[in-house]
CSV table of N, CA and C in Angstrom, one decimal:
chain,number,residue,atom,x,y,z
P,156,ALA,N,67.3,-53.0,278.8
P,156,ALA,CA,68.0,-52.2,279.8
P,156,ALA,C,67.8,-52.8,281.1
P,157,PRO,N,68.9,-52.5,281.8
P,157,PRO,CA,68.8,-52.9,283.2
P,157,PRO,C,68.2,-52.0,283.9
P,158,ARG,N,67.3,-52.5,285.1
P,158,ARG,CA,66.8,-51.7,286.0
P,158,ARG,C,67.6,-50.6,287.0
P,159,TYR,N,68.6,-51.2,287.2
P,159,TYR,CA,69.6,-50.4,288.0
P,159,TYR,C,71.1,-50.8,287.6
P,160,VAL,N,72.1,-49.8,287.6
P,160,VAL,CA,73.4,-49.8,287.1
P,160,VAL,C,74.2,-49.2,288.4
P,161,GLU,N,75.4,-49.7,288.3
P,161,GLU,CA,76.3,-49.1,289.2
P,161,GLU,C,77.3,-48.2,288.7
P,162,ARG,N,77.5,-47.1,289.3
P,162,ARG,CA,78.3,-46.0,288.9
P,162,ARG,C,79.6,-46.2,289.6
P,163,SER,N,81.0,-45.6,288.7
P,163,SER,CA,82.1,-45.5,289.3
P,163,SER,C,82.6,-44.3,289.4
P,164,ALA,N,83.7,-44.0,289.8
P,164,ALA,CA,84.3,-42.8,289.7
P,164,ALA,C,84.4,-41.9,288.5
P,165,ASP,N,84.5,-42.9,287.5
P,165,ASP,CA,84.8,-42.0,286.1
P,165,ASP,C,83.5,-42.4,285.1
P,166,GLY,N,82.3,-42.9,285.8
P,166,GLY,CA,81.2,-43.1,284.7
P,166,GLY,C,80.4,-44.3,285.3
P,167,LEU,N,80.3,-45.4,284.5
P,167,LEU,CA,79.5,-46.6,285.0
P,167,LEU,C,80.4,-47.6,285.2
P,168,ALA,N,80.1,-48.5,286.4
P,168,ALA,CA,81.0,-49.6,286.5
P,168,ALA,C,81.0,-50.5,285.4
P,169,GLU,N,79.9,-51.0,284.7
P,169,GLU,CA,79.9,-51.7,283.6
P,169,GLU,C,78.9,-51.1,282.7
P,170,PRO,N,79.2,-51.5,281.5
P,170,PRO,CA,78.4,-50.8,280.3
P,170,PRO,C,76.9,-51.5,280.4
P,171,ILE,N,76.1,-50.3,279.8
P,171,ILE,CA,74.5,-50.9,280.0
P,171,ILE,C,74.1,-51.3,278.5
P,172,GLN,N,73.6,-52.4,278.4
P,172,GLN,CA,73.3,-53.3,277.3
P,172,GLN,C,71.6,-52.8,277.2
P,173,PHE,N,71.4,-52.4,275.9
P,173,PHE,CA,69.8,-52.3,275.4
P,173,PHE,C,69.7,-53.3,274.4
P,174,TRP,N,68.9,-54.4,274.7
P,174,TRP,CA,68.3,-55.5,273.8
P,174,TRP,C,67.2,-55.0,273.0
P,175,LEU,N,67.2,-55.1,271.7
P,175,LEU,CA,66.1,-54.5,270.7
P,175,LEU,C,65.5,-55.7,270.2
P,176,ASP,N,64.0,-55.4,269.9
P,176,ASP,CA,63.5,-56.6,268.9
P,176,ASP,C,62.4,-56.0,268.1
P,177,THR,N,62.1,-56.5,267.2
P,177,THR,CA,61.1,-56.1,266.1
P,177,THR,C,60.8,-57.3,265.2
P,178,SER,N,59.6,-57.3,264.8
P,178,SER,CA,59.1,-58.3,263.7
P,178,SER,C,59.5,-57.8,262.2
P,179,PHE,N,59.9,-56.5,262.2
P,179,PHE,CA,60.1,-56.0,260.8
P,179,PHE,C,61.4,-55.2,260.8
P,180,PRO,N,62.6,-55.9,261.2
P,180,PRO,CA,63.9,-55.1,261.1
P,180,PRO,C,64.1,-54.4,260.0
P,181,ASP,N,63.8,-55.1,258.7
P,181,ASP,CA,64.2,-54.7,257.2
P,181,ASP,C,63.3,-53.4,256.9
P,182,GLN,N,62.4,-52.9,257.7
P,182,GLN,CA,61.5,-51.7,257.5
P,182,GLN,C,62.2,-50.7,258.4
P,183,ILE,N,63.2,-50.9,259.1
P,183,ILE,CA,63.8,-49.7,259.9
P,183,ILE,C,64.9,-49.3,259.4
P,184,SER,N,65.3,-48.0,258.8
P,184,SER,CA,66.3,-47.7,257.9
P,184,SER,C,67.4,-46.8,258.8
P,185,GLU,N,66.9,-46.4,259.9
P,185,GLU,CA,67.7,-45.6,260.8
P,185,GLU,C,67.1,-45.6,262.1
P,186,TRP,N,67.8,-45.4,263.2
P,186,TRP,CA,67.3,-45.3,264.5
P,186,TRP,C,68.2,-44.7,265.4
P,187,THR,N,67.7,-44.0,266.6
P,187,THR,CA,68.4,-43.2,267.3
P,187,THR,C,68.0,-43.7,268.9
P,188,LEU,N,69.0,-44.0,269.8
P,188,LEU,CA,68.7,-44.3,271.1
P,188,LEU,C,69.2,-43.2,271.9
P,189,SER,N,68.3,-42.4,272.7
P,189,SER,CA,68.7,-41.0,273.4
P,189,SER,C,68.4,-41.5,274.9
P,190,LEU,N,69.4,-41.1,275.4
P,190,LEU,CA,69.5,-41.4,277.1
P,190,LEU,C,69.5,-39.9,277.7
P,191,TYR,N,68.7,-39.6,278.7
P,191,TYR,CA,68.5,-38.4,279.5
P,191,TYR,C,68.5,-38.6,280.9
P,192,ASP,N,68.9,-37.4,281.5
P,192,ASP,CA,68.7,-37.4,283.0
P,192,ASP,C,67.2,-37.4,283.3
P,193,ALA,N,66.8,-38.5,284.1
P,193,ALA,CA,65.4,-38.5,284.3
P,193,ALA,C,64.8,-37.1,284.9
P,194,ARG,N,65.4,-36.3,285.4
P,194,ARG,CA,64.9,-35.0,285.8
P,194,ARG,C,64.6,-34.1,284.7
P,195,ASP,N,65.2,-34.6,283.4
P,195,ASP,CA,64.8,-33.8,282.1
P,195,ASP,C,63.6,-34.2,281.7
P,196,THR,N,62.5,-33.6,282.3
P,196,THR,CA,61.3,-33.9,281.8
P,196,THR,C,60.7,-33.5,280.3
P,197,THR,N,61.4,-32.5,279.9
P,197,THR,CA,61.2,-32.0,278.5
P,197,THR,C,61.9,-32.9,277.5
P,198,ARG,N,62.7,-33.6,277.9
P,198,ARG,CA,63.9,-34.7,277.0
P,198,ARG,C,64.4,-33.7,275.8
P,199,LEU,N,64.9,-32.5,276.2
P,199,LEU,CA,65.5,-31.5,275.2
P,199,LEU,C,67.0,-31.9,275.1
P,200,LEU,N,67.6,-32.3,276.3
P,200,LEU,CA,69.1,-32.4,276.2
P,200,LEU,C,69.7,-33.8,276.6
P,201,PRO,N,69.9,-34.5,275.6
P,201,PRO,CA,70.3,-35.9,275.8
P,201,PRO,C,71.7,-35.9,276.6
P,202,LEU,N,71.8,-36.9,277.4
P,202,LEU,CA,73.1,-37.3,278.0
P,202,LEU,C,74.0,-37.7,276.9
P,203,ALA,N,73.4,-38.7,276.1
P,203,ALA,CA,74.2,-39.3,275.1
P,203,ALA,C,73.2,-39.9,274.1
P,204,GLU,N,73.7,-40.0,272.7
P,204,GLU,CA,72.9,-40.7,271.8
P,204,GLU,C,73.7,-41.8,270.9
P,205,ILE,N,73.0,-42.7,270.8
P,205,ILE,CA,73.6,-43.9,270.0
P,205,ILE,C,72.8,-44.0,268.6
P,206,SER,N,73.1,-44.2,267.4
P,206,SER,CA,72.4,-44.3,266.3
P,206,SER,C,73.0,-45.1,265.2
P,207,GLY,N,72.1,-45.7,264.4
P,207,GLY,CA,72.7,-46.4,263.4
P,207,GLY,C,71.7,-46.7,262.3
P,208,ALA,N,72.2,-47.3,261.2
P,208,ALA,CA,71.3,-47.5,260.0
P,208,ALA,C,70.6,-48.8,260.1
P,209,LEU,N,71.2,-49.8,260.6
P,209,LEU,CA,70.4,-51.1,260.8
P,209,LEU,C,70.1,-51.6,262.1
P,210,LEU,N,69.1,-52.0,262.6
P,210,LEU,CA,68.8,-52.2,264.0
P,210,LEU,C,69.3,-53.6,264.3
P,211,PRO,N,70.3,-53.8,265.4
P,211,PRO,CA,70.9,-54.9,265.8
P,211,PRO,C,70.1,-55.9,266.4
P,212,ILE,N,69.5,-56.5,265.8
P,212,ILE,CA,68.6,-57.6,266.5
P,212,ILE,C,69.6,-58.9,266.7
P,213,GLY,N,69.5,-59.1,268.0
P,213,GLY,CA,70.3,-60.4,268.5
P,213,GLY,C,71.6,-59.8,269.2
P,214,ASP,N,71.9,-58.6,269.0
P,214,ASP,CA,73.0,-58.2,269.6
P,214,ASP,C,72.8,-56.7,270.4
P,215,PRO,N,73.3,-56.6,271.5
P,215,PRO,CA,72.8,-55.5,272.2
P,215,PRO,C,73.4,-54.1,271.9
P,216,LEU,N,72.8,-53.1,272.2
P,216,LEU,CA,73.3,-51.6,272.1
P,216,LEU,C,74.1,-51.6,273.3
P,217,ILE,N,75.4,-51.1,273.2
P,217,ILE,CA,76.1,-50.9,274.7
P,217,ILE,C,76.5,-49.5,274.7
P,218,TRP,N,76.0,-48.9,276.0
P,218,TRP,CA,76.7,-47.8,276.2
P,218,TRP,C,77.6,-47.7,277.7
P,219,ASP,N,78.7,-47.2,277.3
P,219,ASP,CA,79.7,-47.4,278.7
P,219,ASP,C,79.7,-46.1,279.4
P,220,GLY,N,78.8,-45.1,279.1
P,220,GLY,CA,78.9,-44.0,279.9
P,220,GLY,C,79.6,-42.8,279.5
P,221,ARG,N,80.7,-43.3,278.5
P,221,ARG,CA,81.6,-42.1,278.1
P,221,ARG,C,80.9,-41.4,277.1
P,222,GLY,N,81.5,-39.9,277.3
P,222,GLY,CA,80.8,-39.0,276.4
P,222,GLY,C,79.6,-38.6,276.8
P,223,ALA,N,79.2,-38.7,278.0
P,223,ALA,CA,78.1,-38.2,278.6
P,223,ALA,C,78.1,-36.7,278.7
P,224,ALA,N,76.9,-36.1,278.5
P,224,ALA,CA,76.8,-34.5,278.5
P,224,ALA,C,76.9,-34.0,279.9
P,225,ALA,N,76.9,-34.9,280.8
P,225,ALA,CA,76.9,-34.5,282.3
P,225,ALA,C,77.7,-35.4,283.0
P,226,ASP,N,78.1,-35.0,284.4
P,226,ASP,CA,78.8,-36.0,285.2
P,226,ASP,C,77.9,-36.9,285.8
P,227,LEU,N,78.0,-38.3,285.5
P,227,LEU,CA,77.0,-39.3,285.8
P,227,LEU,C,76.8,-39.4,287.3
P,228,ALA,N,77.8,-38.9,288.0
P,228,ALA,CA,77.7,-39.1,289.6
P,228,ALA,C,76.6,-38.0,290.1
P,229,GLU,N,76.3,-37.0,289.1
P,229,GLU,CA,75.2,-36.0,289.6
P,229,GLU,C,73.7,-36.4,289.0
P,230,VAL,N,73.9,-37.5,288.2
P,230,VAL,CA,72.5,-38.0,287.7
P,230,VAL,C,72.0,-39.1,288.6
P,231,PRO,N,70.8,-38.7,289.1
P,231,PRO,CA,70.2,-39.9,289.9
P,231,PRO,C,69.6,-41.1,289.2
P,232,ALA,N,69.1,-40.8,288.0
P,232,ALA,CA,68.5,-41.8,287.1
P,232,ALA,C,68.6,-41.6,285.9
P,233,VAL,N,68.6,-42.5,284.8
P,233,VAL,CA,68.7,-42.3,283.5
P,233,VAL,C,67.4,-43.0,282.7
P,234,VAL,N,66.8,-42.2,281.9
P,234,VAL,CA,65.8,-42.7,281.0
P,234,VAL,C,66.2,-42.7,279.6
P,235,PHE,N,65.6,-43.6,278.8
P,235,PHE,CA,66.0,-43.7,277.3
P,235,PHE,C,64.6,-43.7,276.6
P,236,GLU,N,64.8,-43.3,275.4
P,236,GLU,CA,63.8,-43.2,274.3
P,236,GLU,C,64.5,-43.7,272.9
P,237,LEU,N,63.7,-44.6,272.3
P,237,LEU,CA,64.1,-45.2,271.2
P,237,LEU,C,63.2,-44.5,270.1
P,238,GLU,N,63.9,-44.0,269.0
P,238,GLU,CA,63.0,-43.5,267.7
P,238,GLU,C,63.7,-44.2,266.6
P,239,PHE,N,62.7,-44.3,265.6
P,239,PHE,CA,62.8,-45.1,264.2
P,239,PHE,C,62.1,-44.6,263.4
């Protein structure tokens, strides 16, 4: 994930790319990438979640900011968590 992203009036200026890697992709049957407002220290209310059955090694996970549970203009920083 990039260290910084630029916001626009309706979300993100450009989508965020998350590149994942593992030595054992065949052992991961499902995964979820959760994005949170960095102020949400309990990590209970994700801004967005991306999930899938196969981990896309060699292709990025892309989030364009659409469908966020909050106005991204009000979110100072985003943190993410990957579960599998």
